[in-house]
mmCIF file of N, CA and C in Angstrom:
data_model
loop_
_atom_site.group_PDB
_atom_site.id
_atom_site.type_symbol
_atom_site.label_atom_id
_atom_site.label_comp_id
_atom_site.label_asym_id
_atom_site.label_seq_id
_atom_site.Cartn_x
_atom_site.Cartn_y
_atom_site.Cartn_z
ATOM 1 N N MET A 344 -24.407 -55.595 5.163
ATOM 2 C CA MET A 344 -24.831 -54.395 5.252
ATOM 3 C C MET A 344 -23.338 -53.053 5.140
ATOM 4 N N ARG A 345 -22.247 -53.865 5.915
ATOM 5 C CA ARG A 345 -20.986 -53.180 5.679
ATOM 6 C C ARG A 345 -20.551 -53.210 4.263
ATOM 7 N N THR A 346 -20.784 -54.160 3.701
ATOM 8 C CA THR A 346 -19.934 -54.591 2.193
ATOM 9 C C THR A 346 -20.912 -53.508 1.160
ATOM 10 N N LEU A 347 -22.274 -53.340 1.550
ATOM 11 C CA LEU A 347 -22.934 -52.666 0.615
ATOM 12 C C LEU A 347 -22.569 -50.895 0.847
ATOM 13 N N ALA A 348 -22.319 -50.754 2.027
ATOM 14 C CA ALA A 348 -21.901 -49.440 2.240
ATOM 15 C C ALA A 348 -20.759 -49.257 1.717
ATOM 16 N N ALA A 349 -19.623 -50.111 1.782
ATOM 17 C CA ALA A 349 -18.240 -49.890 1.162
ATOM 18 C C ALA A 349 -18.581 -49.701 -0.099
ATOM 19 N N LEU A 350 -19.161 -50.525 -0.835
ATOM 20 C CA LEU A 350 -19.438 -50.667 -2.243
ATOM 21 C C LEU A 350 -20.131 -49.191 -2.588
ATOM 22 N N ALA A 351 -21.131 -48.809 -2.061
ATOM 23 C CA ALA A 351 -21.841 -47.319 -2.376
ATOM 24 C C ALA A 351 -20.866 -46.269 -2.278
ATOM 25 N N ALA A 352 -20.083 -46.139 -1.016
ATOM 26 C CA ALA A 352 -19.110 -45.376 -0.855
ATOM 27 C C ALA A 352 -17.858 -45.333 -1.878
ATOM 28 N N GLY A 353 -17.400 -46.358 -2.374
ATOM 29 C CA GLY A 353 -16.478 -46.619 -3.388
ATOM 30 C C GLY A 353 -16.935 -45.822 -4.659
ATOM 31 N N LEU A 354 -18.213 -46.272 -4.871
ATOM 32 C CA LEU A 354 -19.029 -45.895 -6.339
ATOM 33 C C LEU A 354 -19.042 -44.370 -6.166
ATOM 34 N N VAL A 355 -19.414 -43.735 -5.063
ATOM 35 C CA VAL A 355 -19.511 -42.304 -5.132
ATOM 36 C C VAL A 355 -18.220 -41.763 -5.290
ATOM 37 N N PHE A 356 -17.181 -42.403 -4.461
ATOM 38 C CA PHE A 356 -15.751 -41.816 -4.588
ATOM 39 C C PHE A 356 -15.250 -41.905 -5.982
ATOM 40 N N GLY A 357 -15.321 -43.058 -6.538
ATOM 41 C CA GLY A 357 -14.823 -43.237 -8.017
ATOM 42 C C GLY A 357 -15.697 -42.351 -8.941
ATOM 43 N N PHE A 358 -17.003 -42.061 -8.859
ATOM 44 C CA PHE A 358 -17.801 -40.899 -9.520
ATOM 45 C C PHE A 358 -17.143 -39.657 -9.483
ATOM 46 N N GLY A 359 -16.920 -39.267 -8.362
ATOM 47 C CA GLY A 359 -16.401 -37.979 -7.975
ATOM 48 C C GLY A 359 -14.976 -37.692 -8.556
ATOM 49 N N LEU A 360 -14.044 -38.628 -8.480
ATOM 50 C CA LEU A 360 -12.829 -38.677 -9.115
ATOM 51 C C LEU A 360 -13.044 -38.495 -10.543
ATOM 52 N N ALA A 361 -13.894 -39.235 -11.129
ATOM 53 C CA ALA A 361 -13.940 -39.073 -12.713
ATOM 54 C C ALA A 361 -14.560 -37.722 -13.187
ATOM 55 N N LEU A 362 -15.834 -37.348 -12.425
ATOM 56 C CA LEU A 362 -16.290 -36.091 -12.589
ATOM 57 C C LEU A 362 -15.326 -34.641 -12.317
ATOM 58 N N SER A 363 -14.301 -34.886 -11.393
ATOM 59 C CA SER A 363 -13.307 -33.911 -11.189
ATOM 60 C C SER A 363 -12.232 -33.791 -11.894
ATOM 61 N N GLY A 364 -12.158 -34.721 -12.653
ATOM 62 C CA GLY A 364 -10.797 -35.038 -13.560
ATOM 63 C C GLY A 364 -9.635 -35.625 -12.838
ATOM 64 N N MET A 365 -9.731 -36.034 -11.815
ATOM 65 C CA MET A 365 -8.631 -36.774 -11.281
ATOM 66 C C MET A 365 -8.221 -37.947 -11.796
ATOM 67 N N LEU A 366 -8.894 -38.466 -12.773
ATOM 68 C CA LEU A 366 -8.625 -39.701 -13.563
ATOM 69 C C LEU A 366 -7.672 -39.527 -14.981
ATOM 70 N N ASP A 367 -7.372 -38.141 -14.930
ATOM 71 C CA ASP A 367 -6.541 -37.687 -16.134
ATOM 72 C C ASP A 367 -5.019 -37.116 -15.533
ATOM 73 N N PRO A 368 -4.136 -38.058 -15.624
ATOM 74 C CA PRO A 368 -2.712 -37.792 -15.035
ATOM 75 C C PRO A 368 -2.134 -36.357 -15.629
ATOM 76 N N ALA A 369 -2.668 -36.013 -16.945
ATOM 77 C CA ALA A 369 -1.980 -34.558 -17.427
ATOM 78 C C ALA A 369 -2.760 -33.569 -16.499
ATOM 79 N N ARG A 370 -3.952 -33.495 -16.179
ATOM 80 C CA ARG A 370 -4.489 -32.684 -15.377
ATOM 81 C C ARG A 370 -3.878 -32.633 -13.924
ATOM 82 N N VAL A 371 -3.526 -34.035 -13.444
ATOM 83 C CA VAL A 371 -3.036 -33.870 -12.127
ATOM 84 C C VAL A 371 -1.608 -33.404 -12.042
ATOM 85 N N ARG A 372 -0.937 -33.739 -13.284
ATOM 86 C CA ARG A 372 0.683 -33.194 -13.355
ATOM 87 C C ARG A 372 0.344 -31.581 -13.690
ATOM 88 N N GLY A 373 -0.645 -31.229 -14.318
ATOM 89 C CA GLY A 373 -0.780 -29.826 -14.388
ATOM 90 C C GLY A 373 -0.845 -28.882 -12.966
ATOM 91 N N PHE A 374 -1.754 -29.586 -12.115
ATOM 92 C CA PHE A 374 -1.864 -29.159 -10.953
ATOM 93 C C PHE A 374 -0.751 -28.867 -10.188
ATOM 94 N N LEU A 375 -0.030 -30.145 -10.324
ATOM 95 C CA LEU A 375 1.288 -29.956 -9.446
ATOM 96 C C LEU A 375 2.367 -29.261 -10.084
ATOM 97 N N ASP A 376 2.250 -28.672 -11.450
ATOM 98 C CA ASP A 376 3.167 -27.796 -11.999
ATOM 99 C C ASP A 376 3.155 -26.329 -11.460
ATOM 100 N N VAL A 377 3.296 -26.188 -10.444
ATOM 101 C CA VAL A 377 3.042 -24.657 -9.719
ATOM 102 C C VAL A 377 4.074 -23.773 -10.345
ATOM 103 N N THR A 378 5.358 -24.008 -10.718
ATOM 104 C CA THR A 378 6.159 -23.085 -11.634
ATOM 105 C C THR A 378 6.053 -23.055 -13.062
ATOM 106 N N GLY A 379 5.062 -23.777 -13.434
ATOM 107 C CA GLY A 379 4.911 -23.843 -14.998
ATOM 108 C C GLY A 379 3.476 -23.444 -15.362
ATOM 109 N N ALA A 380 2.781 -24.371 -16.376
ATOM 110 C CA ALA A 380 1.393 -24.069 -16.833
ATOM 111 C C ALA A 380 0.333 -24.737 -15.689
ATOM 112 N N TRP A 381 0.222 -23.996 -14.408
ATOM 113 C CA TRP A 381 -0.273 -24.585 -13.391
ATOM 114 C C TRP A 381 -1.937 -24.488 -13.614
ATOM 115 N N ASP A 382 -2.525 -25.653 -13.354
ATOM 116 C CA ASP A 382 -3.880 -25.792 -13.480
ATOM 117 C C ASP A 382 -4.502 -25.898 -12.115
ATOM 118 N N PRO A 383 -5.133 -24.798 -11.465
ATOM 119 C CA PRO A 383 -5.656 -24.777 -10.195
ATOM 120 C C PRO A 383 -6.828 -25.495 -9.871
ATOM 121 N N SER A 384 -7.543 -25.931 -11.031
ATOM 122 C CA SER A 384 -8.929 -26.577 -10.807
ATOM 123 C C SER A 384 -8.885 -27.677 -9.715
ATOM 124 N N LEU A 385 -7.873 -28.361 -9.679
ATOM 125 C CA LEU A 385 -7.953 -29.383 -8.607
ATOM 126 C C LEU A 385 -8.007 -28.930 -6.959
ATOM 127 N N VAL A 386 -7.651 -27.651 -6.946
ATOM 128 C CA VAL A 386 -7.606 -27.041 -5.660
ATOM 129 C C VAL A 386 -9.067 -27.283 -4.848
ATOM 130 N N PHE A 387 -10.105 -27.355 -6.003
ATOM 131 C CA PHE A 387 -11.567 -27.282 -5.201
ATOM 132 C C PHE A 387 -11.725 -28.524 -5.264
ATOM 133 N N VAL A 388 -11.257 -29.599 -5.810
ATOM 134 C CA VAL A 388 -11.356 -31.016 -5.509
ATOM 135 C C VAL A 388 -10.707 -31.329 -3.983
ATOM 136 N N LEU A 389 -9.595 -30.796 -3.965
ATOM 137 C CA LEU A 389 -8.810 -31.183 -2.657
ATOM 138 C C LEU A 389 -9.518 -30.391 -1.297
ATOM 139 N N GLY A 390 -9.958 -29.055 -1.733
ATOM 140 C CA GLY A 390 -10.766 -28.282 -0.772
ATOM 141 C C GLY A 390 -11.929 -28.922 -0.273
ATOM 142 N N GLY A 391 -12.640 -29.405 -1.308
ATOM 143 C CA GLY A 391 -14.138 -30.224 -0.919
ATOM 144 C C GLY A 391 -13.741 -31.531 -0.010
ATOM 145 N N ALA A 392 -12.697 -32.363 -0.477
ATOM 146 C CA ALA A 392 -12.246 -33.350 0.129
ATOM 147 C C ALA A 392 -11.804 -33.206 1.524
ATOM 148 N N VAL A 393 -11.087 -32.092 1.831
ATOM 149 C CA VAL A 393 -10.676 -31.857 3.152
ATOM 150 C C VAL A 393 -11.941 -31.342 3.909
ATOM 151 N N THR A 394 -12.873 -30.503 3.478
ATOM 152 C CA THR A 394 -13.943 -30.217 4.208
ATOM 153 C C THR A 394 -14.981 -31.362 4.648
ATOM 154 N N ILE A 395 -15.214 -32.155 3.739
ATOM 155 C CA ILE A 395 -16.079 -33.444 4.036
ATOM 156 C C ILE A 395 -15.220 -34.327 4.966
ATOM 157 N N SER A 396 -14.026 -34.418 4.969
ATOM 158 C CA SER A 396 -13.205 -35.088 5.802
ATOM 159 C C SER A 396 -13.246 -34.509 7.188
ATOM 160 N N GLY A 397 -13.118 -33.215 7.175
ATOM 161 C CA GLY A 397 -13.095 -32.367 8.633
ATOM 162 C C GLY A 397 -14.448 -32.569 9.213
ATOM 163 N N LEU A 398 -15.417 -32.537 8.405
ATOM 164 C CA LEU A 398 -16.936 -32.780 9.015
ATOM 165 C C LEU A 398 -17.023 -33.984 9.450
ATOM 166 N N GLY A 399 -16.801 -35.061 8.676
ATOM 167 C CA GLY A 399 -16.648 -36.434 9.242
ATOM 168 C C GLY A 399 -15.873 -36.925 10.580
ATOM 169 N N TYR A 400 -14.775 -36.222 10.672
ATOM 170 C CA TYR A 400 -13.856 -36.330 11.822
ATOM 171 C C TYR A 400 -14.597 -35.705 12.858
ATOM 172 N N ALA A 401 -15.192 -34.438 12.869
ATOM 173 C CA ALA A 401 -15.838 -33.780 13.714
ATOM 174 C C ALA A 401 -17.094 -34.551 14.329
ATOM 175 N N LEU A 402 -17.864 -35.168 13.481
ATOM 176 C CA LEU A 402 -18.869 -35.962 13.850
ATOM 177 C C LEU A 402 -18.365 -37.294 14.623
ATOM 178 N N SER A 403 -17.342 -37.865 14.158
ATOM 179 C CA SER A 403 -16.654 -39.092 14.737
ATOM 180 C C SER A 403 -16.409 -38.815 16.215
ATOM 181 N N ARG A 404 -16.118 -37.684 16.547
ATOM 182 C CA ARG A 404 -15.732 -37.282 17.999
ATOM 183 C C ARG A 404 -16.978 -37.338 18.796
ATOM 184 N N ARG A 405 -18.214 -37.064 18.297
ATOM 185 C CA ARG A 405 -19.309 -36.847 18.923
ATOM 186 C C ARG A 405 -19.962 -38.001 19.183
ATOM 187 N N LEU A 406 -19.663 -39.278 18.367
ATOM 188 C CA LEU A 406 -20.461 -40.705 18.386
ATOM 189 C C LEU A 406 -19.724 -41.464 19.250
ATOM 190 N N ALA A 407 -20.332 -42.549 19.835
ATOM 191 C CA ALA A 407 -19.723 -43.324 20.583
ATOM 192 C C ALA A 407 -19.236 -44.723 19.778
ATOM 193 N N ARG A 408 -19.773 -44.796 18.545
ATOM 194 C CA ARG A 408 -19.164 -45.724 17.531
ATOM 195 C C ARG A 408 -19.791 -45.490 16.128
ATOM 196 N N PRO A 409 -19.257 -45.988 15.376
ATOM 197 C CA PRO A 409 -19.661 -45.817 13.774
ATOM 198 C C PRO A 409 -21.223 -46.773 13.906
ATOM 199 N N VAL A 410 -21.995 -46.459 13.008
ATOM 200 C CA VAL A 410 -23.139 -47.138 12.642
ATOM 201 C C VAL A 410 -22.990 -48.515 12.293
ATOM 202 N N LEU A 411 -21.753 -48.958 11.365
ATOM 203 C CA LEU A 411 -21.753 -50.230 11.007
ATOM 204 C C LEU A 411 -20.475 -50.842 11.399
ATOM 205 N N ASP A 412 -19.686 -50.371 12.709
ATOM 206 C CA ASP A 412 -18.632 -51.191 13.046
ATOM 207 C C ASP A 412 -18.720 -50.979 14.594
ATOM 208 N N THR A 413 -17.709 -51.341 15.370
ATOM 209 C CA THR A 413 -17.630 -51.523 16.675
ATOM 210 C C THR A 413 -16.854 -50.337 17.308
ATOM 211 N N GLY A 414 -16.060 -49.640 16.281
ATOM 212 C CA GLY A 414 -15.126 -48.584 16.789
ATOM 213 C C GLY A 414 -14.653 -47.892 15.695
ATOM 214 N N PHE A 415 -14.207 -46.616 15.717
ATOM 215 C CA PHE A 415 -13.409 -45.675 14.875
ATOM 216 C C PHE A 415 -12.144 -46.267 14.631
ATOM 217 N N ASP A 416 -11.508 -46.363 13.536
ATOM 218 C CA ASP A 416 -10.249 -46.421 13.436
ATOM 219 C C ASP A 416 -9.525 -45.201 13.010
ATOM 220 N N LEU A 417 -9.029 -44.549 14.275
ATOM 221 C CA LEU A 417 -8.310 -43.255 14.148
ATOM 222 C C LEU A 417 -6.941 -43.376 14.419
ATOM 223 N N PRO A 418 -6.089 -42.821 13.808
ATOM 224 C CA PRO A 418 -4.490 -42.951 14.076
ATOM 225 C C PRO A 418 -4.233 -42.859 15.521
ATOM 226 N N ARG A 419 -3.280 -43.493 16.070
ATOM 227 C CA ARG A 419 -3.026 -43.680 17.744
ATOM 228 C C ARG A 419 -1.883 -42.745 18.010
ATOM 229 N N THR A 420 -0.842 -42.328 16.831
ATOM 230 C CA THR A 420 0.291 -41.601 17.195
ATOM 231 C C THR A 420 0.057 -40.387 16.315
ATOM 232 N N ARG A 421 0.915 -39.368 16.612
ATOM 233 C CA ARG A 421 1.104 -38.040 16.032
ATOM 234 C C ARG A 421 2.587 -38.074 15.766
ATOM 235 N N ARG A 422 3.231 -38.804 16.100
ATOM 236 C CA ARG A 422 4.759 -38.989 15.722
ATOM 237 C C ARG A 422 4.906 -38.948 14.123
ATOM 238 N N ILE A 423 5.907 -38.075 13.847
ATOM 239 C CA ILE A 423 6.480 -37.952 12.345
ATOM 240 C C ILE A 423 8.010 -38.585 12.534
ATOM 241 N N ASP A 424 8.158 -39.807 11.904
ATOM 242 C CA ASP A 424 9.236 -40.583 11.924
ATOM 243 C C ASP A 424 9.714 -40.726 10.458
ATOM 244 N N PRO A 425 10.891 -41.353 10.382
ATOM 245 C CA PRO A 425 11.474 -41.451 9.052
ATOM 246 C C PRO A 425 10.647 -42.082 8.044
ATOM 247 N N PRO A 426 10.023 -43.432 8.611
ATOM 248 C CA PRO A 426 9.249 -44.106 7.729
ATOM 249 C C PRO A 426 7.834 -43.380 7.075
ATOM 250 N N LEU A 427 7.412 -42.515 8.014
ATOM 251 C CA LEU A 427 6.395 -41.719 7.262
ATOM 252 C C LEU A 427 6.782 -40.849 6.593
ATOM 253 N N LEU A 428 8.192 -40.038 6.766
ATOM 254 C CA LEU A 428 8.790 -39.248 5.683
ATOM 255 C C LEU A 428 8.904 -39.756 4.424
ATOM 256 N N LEU A 429 9.523 -40.868 4.389
ATOM 257 C CA LEU A 429 9.883 -41.818 3.341
ATOM 258 C C LEU A 429 8.660 -41.952 2.505
ATOM 259 N N GLY A 430 7.723 -42.626 3.159
ATOM 260 C CA GLY A 430 6.505 -42.935 2.616
ATOM 261 C C GLY A 430 5.766 -41.668 1.751
ATOM 262 N N ALA A 431 5.806 -40.643 2.542
ATOM 263 C CA ALA A 431 5.040 -39.361 1.919
ATOM 264 C C ALA A 431 6.002 -38.688 0.760
ATOM 265 N N ALA A 432 7.321 -39.040 0.836
ATOM 266 C CA ALA A 432 8.140 -38.686 -0.336
ATOM 267 C C ALA A 432 7.924 -39.780 -1.452
ATOM 268 N N LEU A 433 7.993 -40.831 -1.249
ATOM 269 C CA LEU A 433 7.705 -41.673 -2.394
ATOM 270 C C LEU A 433 6.242 -41.628 -2.992
ATOM 271 N N PHE A 434 5.292 -41.260 -2.003
ATOM 272 C CA PHE A 434 3.829 -40.982 -2.657
ATOM 273 C C PHE A 434 3.811 -39.851 -3.818
ATOM 274 N N GLY A 435 4.351 -38.702 -3.095
ATOM 275 C CA GLY A 435 4.436 -37.434 -3.903
ATOM 276 C C GLY A 435 5.343 -37.637 -5.163
ATOM 277 N N ILE A 436 6.426 -38.325 -5.093
ATOM 278 C CA ILE A 436 7.135 -38.663 -6.315
ATOM 279 C C ILE A 436 6.550 -39.339 -7.303
ATOM 280 N N GLY A 437 5.732 -40.391 -6.811
ATOM 281 C CA GLY A 437 5.071 -41.309 -7.710
ATOM 282 C C GLY A 437 3.848 -40.478 -8.333
ATOM 283 N N TRP A 438 3.022 -39.627 -7.492
ATOM 284 C CA TRP A 438 1.904 -39.027 -8.093
ATOM 285 C C TRP A 438 2.477 -37.994 -8.953
ATOM 286 N N GLY A 439 3.636 -37.430 -8.723
ATOM 287 C CA GLY A 439 4.020 -36.333 -9.771
ATOM 288 C C GLY A 439 4.506 -36.898 -11.205
ATOM 289 N N LEU A 440 4.975 -38.131 -10.960
ATOM 290 C CA LEU A 440 5.731 -38.730 -12.184
ATOM 291 C C LEU A 440 4.638 -39.452 -12.920
ATOM 292 N N ALA A 441 3.579 -40.260 -12.336
ATOM 293 C CA ALA A 441 2.538 -40.848 -13.114
ATOM 294 C C ALA A 441 1.264 -40.143 -13.111
ATOM 295 N N GLY A 442 1.172 -39.047 -12.270
ATOM 296 C CA GLY A 442 -0.098 -38.498 -12.308
ATOM 297 C C GLY A 442 -1.339 -39.194 -11.567
ATOM 298 N N PHE A 443 -0.878 -40.130 -11.005
ATOM 299 C CA PHE A 443 -2.019 -41.073 -10.319
ATOM 300 C C PHE A 443 -1.724 -41.402 -8.877
ATOM 301 N N CYS A 444 -2.662 -41.476 -7.877
ATOM 302 C CA CYS A 444 -2.400 -41.849 -6.546
ATOM 303 C C CYS A 444 -3.336 -43.227 -6.568
ATOM 304 N N PRO A 445 -3.288 -44.177 -5.459
ATOM 305 C CA PRO A 445 -3.909 -45.330 -5.516
ATOM 306 C C PRO A 445 -5.507 -45.268 -5.841
ATOM 307 N N GLY A 446 -6.516 -44.240 -5.072
ATOM 308 C CA GLY A 446 -7.471 -44.149 -5.401
ATOM 309 C C GLY A 446 -7.766 -44.015 -7.067
ATOM 310 N N PRO A 447 -7.539 -42.715 -7.354
ATOM 311 C CA PRO A 447 -7.776 -42.600 -8.898
ATOM 312 C C PRO A 447 -7.306 -43.715 -9.829
ATOM 313 N N ALA A 448 -6.193 -44.255 -9.304
ATOM 314 C CA ALA A 448 -5.677 -45.430 -10.243
ATOM 315 C C ALA A 448 -6.566 -46.525 -10.427
ATOM 316 N N VAL A 449 -6.987 -47.022 -9.255
ATOM 317 C CA VAL A 449 -8.060 -48.023 -9.304
ATOM 318 C C VAL A 449 -9.284 -47.734 -9.905
ATOM 319 N N ALA A 450 -9.722 -46.106 -9.857
ATOM 320 C CA ALA A 450 -10.896 -45.883 -10.576
ATOM 321 C C ALA A 450 -10.487 -45.985 -11.999
ATOM 322 N N ALA A 451 -9.509 -45.631 -12.447
ATOM 323 C CA ALA A 451 -9.023 -45.289 -13.933
ATOM 324 C C ALA A 451 -9.054 -46.596 -14.320
ATOM 325 N N LEU A 452 -8.845 -47.712 -13.730
ATOM 326 C CA LEU A 452 -8.862 -49.327 -14.348
ATOM 327 C C LEU A 452 -10.264 -49.355 -15.098
ATOM 328 N N SER A 453 -11.002 -48.807 -15.069
ATOM 329 C CA SER A 453 -12.254 -48.767 -15.619
ATOM 330 C C SER A 453 -11.895 -48.455 -17.301
ATOM 331 N N THR A 454 -10.851 -47.421 -17.327
ATOM 332 C CA THR A 454 -10.660 -47.104 -18.771
ATOM 333 C C THR A 454 -9.691 -47.984 -19.623
ATOM 334 N N GLY A 455 -9.480 -48.960 -19.018
ATOM 335 C CA GLY A 455 -8.641 -50.200 -19.671
ATOM 336 C C GLY A 455 -7.121 -49.582 -20.357
ATOM 337 N N ALA A 456 -6.829 -48.547 -20.050
ATOM 338 C CA ALA A 456 -5.673 -47.821 -20.421
ATOM 339 C C ALA A 456 -4.293 -48.727 -19.666
ATOM 340 N N ILE A 457 -3.473 -48.939 -20.927
ATOM 341 C CA ILE A 457 -2.298 -49.689 -20.568
ATOM 342 C C ILE A 457 -1.355 -48.869 -19.526
ATOM 343 N N PRO A 458 -1.364 -47.525 -19.508
ATOM 344 C CA PRO A 458 -0.413 -47.056 -18.395
ATOM 345 C C PRO A 458 -1.009 -47.148 -17.065
ATOM 346 N N VAL A 459 -2.552 -47.135 -17.000
ATOM 347 C CA VAL A 459 -3.228 -47.346 -15.819
ATOM 348 C C VAL A 459 -2.918 -48.660 -15.456
ATOM 349 N N LEU A 460 -3.135 -49.592 -16.255
ATOM 350 C CA LEU A 460 -2.958 -51.183 -15.778
ATOM 351 C C LEU A 460 -1.369 -51.283 -15.207
ATOM 352 N N ALA A 461 -0.311 -50.691 -15.903
ATOM 353 C CA ALA A 461 1.096 -50.727 -15.494
ATOM 354 C C ALA A 461 1.130 -50.185 -14.152
ATOM 355 N N PHE A 462 0.523 -49.085 -14.017
ATOM 356 C CA PHE A 462 0.660 -48.213 -12.577
ATOM 357 C C PHE A 462 0.146 -49.085 -11.407
ATOM 358 N N VAL A 463 -1.058 -49.857 -11.677
ATOM 359 C CA VAL A 463 -1.823 -50.491 -10.519
ATOM 360 C C VAL A 463 -0.651 -51.837 -10.369
ATOM 361 N N ALA A 464 -0.343 -52.313 -11.499
ATOM 362 C CA ALA A 464 0.356 -53.532 -11.071
ATOM 363 C C ALA A 464 1.816 -53.314 -10.385
ATOM 364 N N ALA A 465 2.386 -52.064 -10.840
ATOM 365 C CA ALA A 465 3.410 -51.587 -10.003
ATOM 366 C C ALA A 465 3.076 -51.315 -8.532
ATOM 367 N N MET A 466 2.085 -50.631 -8.372
ATOM 368 C CA MET A 466 1.745 -50.224 -6.821
ATOM 369 C C MET A 466 1.230 -51.550 -5.964
ATOM 370 N N LEU A 467 0.701 -52.712 -6.643
ATOM 371 C CA LEU A 467 0.424 -53.801 -6.067
ATOM 372 C C LEU A 467 1.771 -54.435 -5.728
ATOM 373 N N ALA A 468 2.711 -54.599 -6.757
ATOM 374 C CA ALA A 468 4.077 -54.991 -6.525
ATOM 375 C C ALA A 468 4.497 -54.297 -5.228
ATOM 376 N N GLY A 469 4.526 -53.095 -5.263
ATOM 377 C CA GLY A 469 5.242 -52.379 -4.090
ATOM 378 C C GLY A 469 4.374 -52.451 -2.901
ATOM 379 N N MET A 470 3.227 -52.781 -2.767
ATOM 380 C CA MET A 470 2.470 -53.032 -1.519
ATOM 381 C C MET A 470 2.970 -54.490 -1.023
ATOM 382 N N ALA A 471 3.000 -55.414 -1.894
ATOM 383 C CA ALA A 471 3.461 -56.740 -1.902
ATOM 384 C C ALA A 471 4.778 -56.752 -1.068
ATOM 385 N N ALA A 472 5.833 -55.904 -1.770
ATOM 386 C CA ALA A 472 6.964 -55.838 -1.180
ATOM 387 C C ALA A 472 7.219 -55.301 0.121
ATOM 388 N N HIS A 473 6.535 -54.262 0.218
ATOM 389 C CA HIS A 473 6.461 -53.737 1.866
ATOM 390 C C HIS A 473 5.763 -54.611 2.661
ATOM 391 N N GLY A 474 4.807 -55.277 2.412
ATOM 392 C CA GLY A 474 4.303 -56.296 3.324
ATOM 393 C C GLY A 474 5.213 -57.393 3.665
ATOM 394 N N LEU A 475 6.156 -57.721 2.838
ATOM 395 C CA LEU A 475 7.202 -58.729 2.820
ATOM 396 C C LEU A 475 8.180 -58.225 3.768
ATOM 397 N N LEU A 476 8.732 -57.174 3.260
ATOM 398 C CA LEU A 476 9.789 -56.387 4.054
ATOM 399 C C LEU A 476 9.547 -55.949 5.287
ATOM 400 N N GLY A 477 8.338 -55.278 5.468
ATOM 401 C CA GLY A 477 7.693 -54.758 6.678
ATOM 402 C C GLY A 477 7.583 -55.810 7.768
ATOM 403 N N SER A 478 7.019 -57.013 7.299
ATOM 404 C CA SER A 478 6.929 -58.048 8.308
ATOM 405 C C SER A 478 8.178 -58.748 8.854
ATOM 406 N N SER A 479 9.250 -58.808 7.795
ATOM 407 C CA SER A 479 10.572 -59.170 8.099
ATOM 408 C C SER A 479 11.251 -58.300 9.178
ATOM 409 N N ALA A 480 11.044 -56.991 8.808
ATOM 410 C CA ALA A 480 11.463 -55.981 9.662
ATOM 411 C C ALA A 480 11.216 -56.083 11.166
ATOM 412 N N ARG A 481 9.740 -56.071 11.172
ATOM 413 C CA ARG A 481 9.134 -56.160 12.292
ATOM 414 C C ARG A 481 9.490 -57.364 13.405
ATOM 415 N N SER A 482 9.497 -58.495 12.585
ATOM 416 C CA SER A 482 10.021 -59.647 13.271
ATOM 417 C C SER A 482 11.368 -59.775 13.693
ATOM 418 N N SER A 483 12.305 -58.967 12.986
ATOM 419 C CA SER A 483 13.780 -58.850 13.283
ATOM 420 C C SER A 483 13.765 -57.826 14.357
ATOM 421 N N ALA A 484 12.954 -56.902 14.460
ATOM 422 C CA ALA A 484 12.890 -55.862 15.595
ATOM 423 C C ALA A 484 12.583 -56.461 16.872
ATOM 424 N N ILE A 485 11.707 -57.448 16.701
ATOM 425 C CA ILE A 485 11.149 -57.947 18.018
ATOM 426 C C ILE A 485 12.014 -58.936 18.704
ATOM 427 N N SER A 486 12.886 -59.700 17.921
ATOM 428 C CA SER A 486 13.556 -60.795 18.354
ATOM 429 C C SER A 486 14.913 -60.126 18.936
ATOM 430 N N THR A 487 15.257 -59.003 18.648
ATOM 431 C CA THR A 487 16.603 -58.241 19.116
ATOM 432 C C THR A 487 16.241 -57.502 20.485
#
């Protein structure tokens, strides 16, 4: 049942991204170009996402557990540290340069466009490198 729920959520998310224009890198870059030819249409997409997320978070605070899991996976810390800042900066730079972030990039794979395939390949390579470097950094921190 969890797999079906995840599939349904992913399909709705992907459809929403396509419908809102988030799969078009030029539109995303236009949104990020606040000093030039700014395209404010994605403000409504972000506003809708923040609204739904806020409602979901408020609901999670009232429930003992999710319907299809044993507990909620909420952040355990509010600390803003250098890895968080570096990750946010890299995300923003990548989003601005490529016009994609991970969700829309995966959804845009359905187009078969070469730039999308290249972005997703680079994203997966970066995730793998982070996994390798992150695990070695954690193990060296534990041993010292």
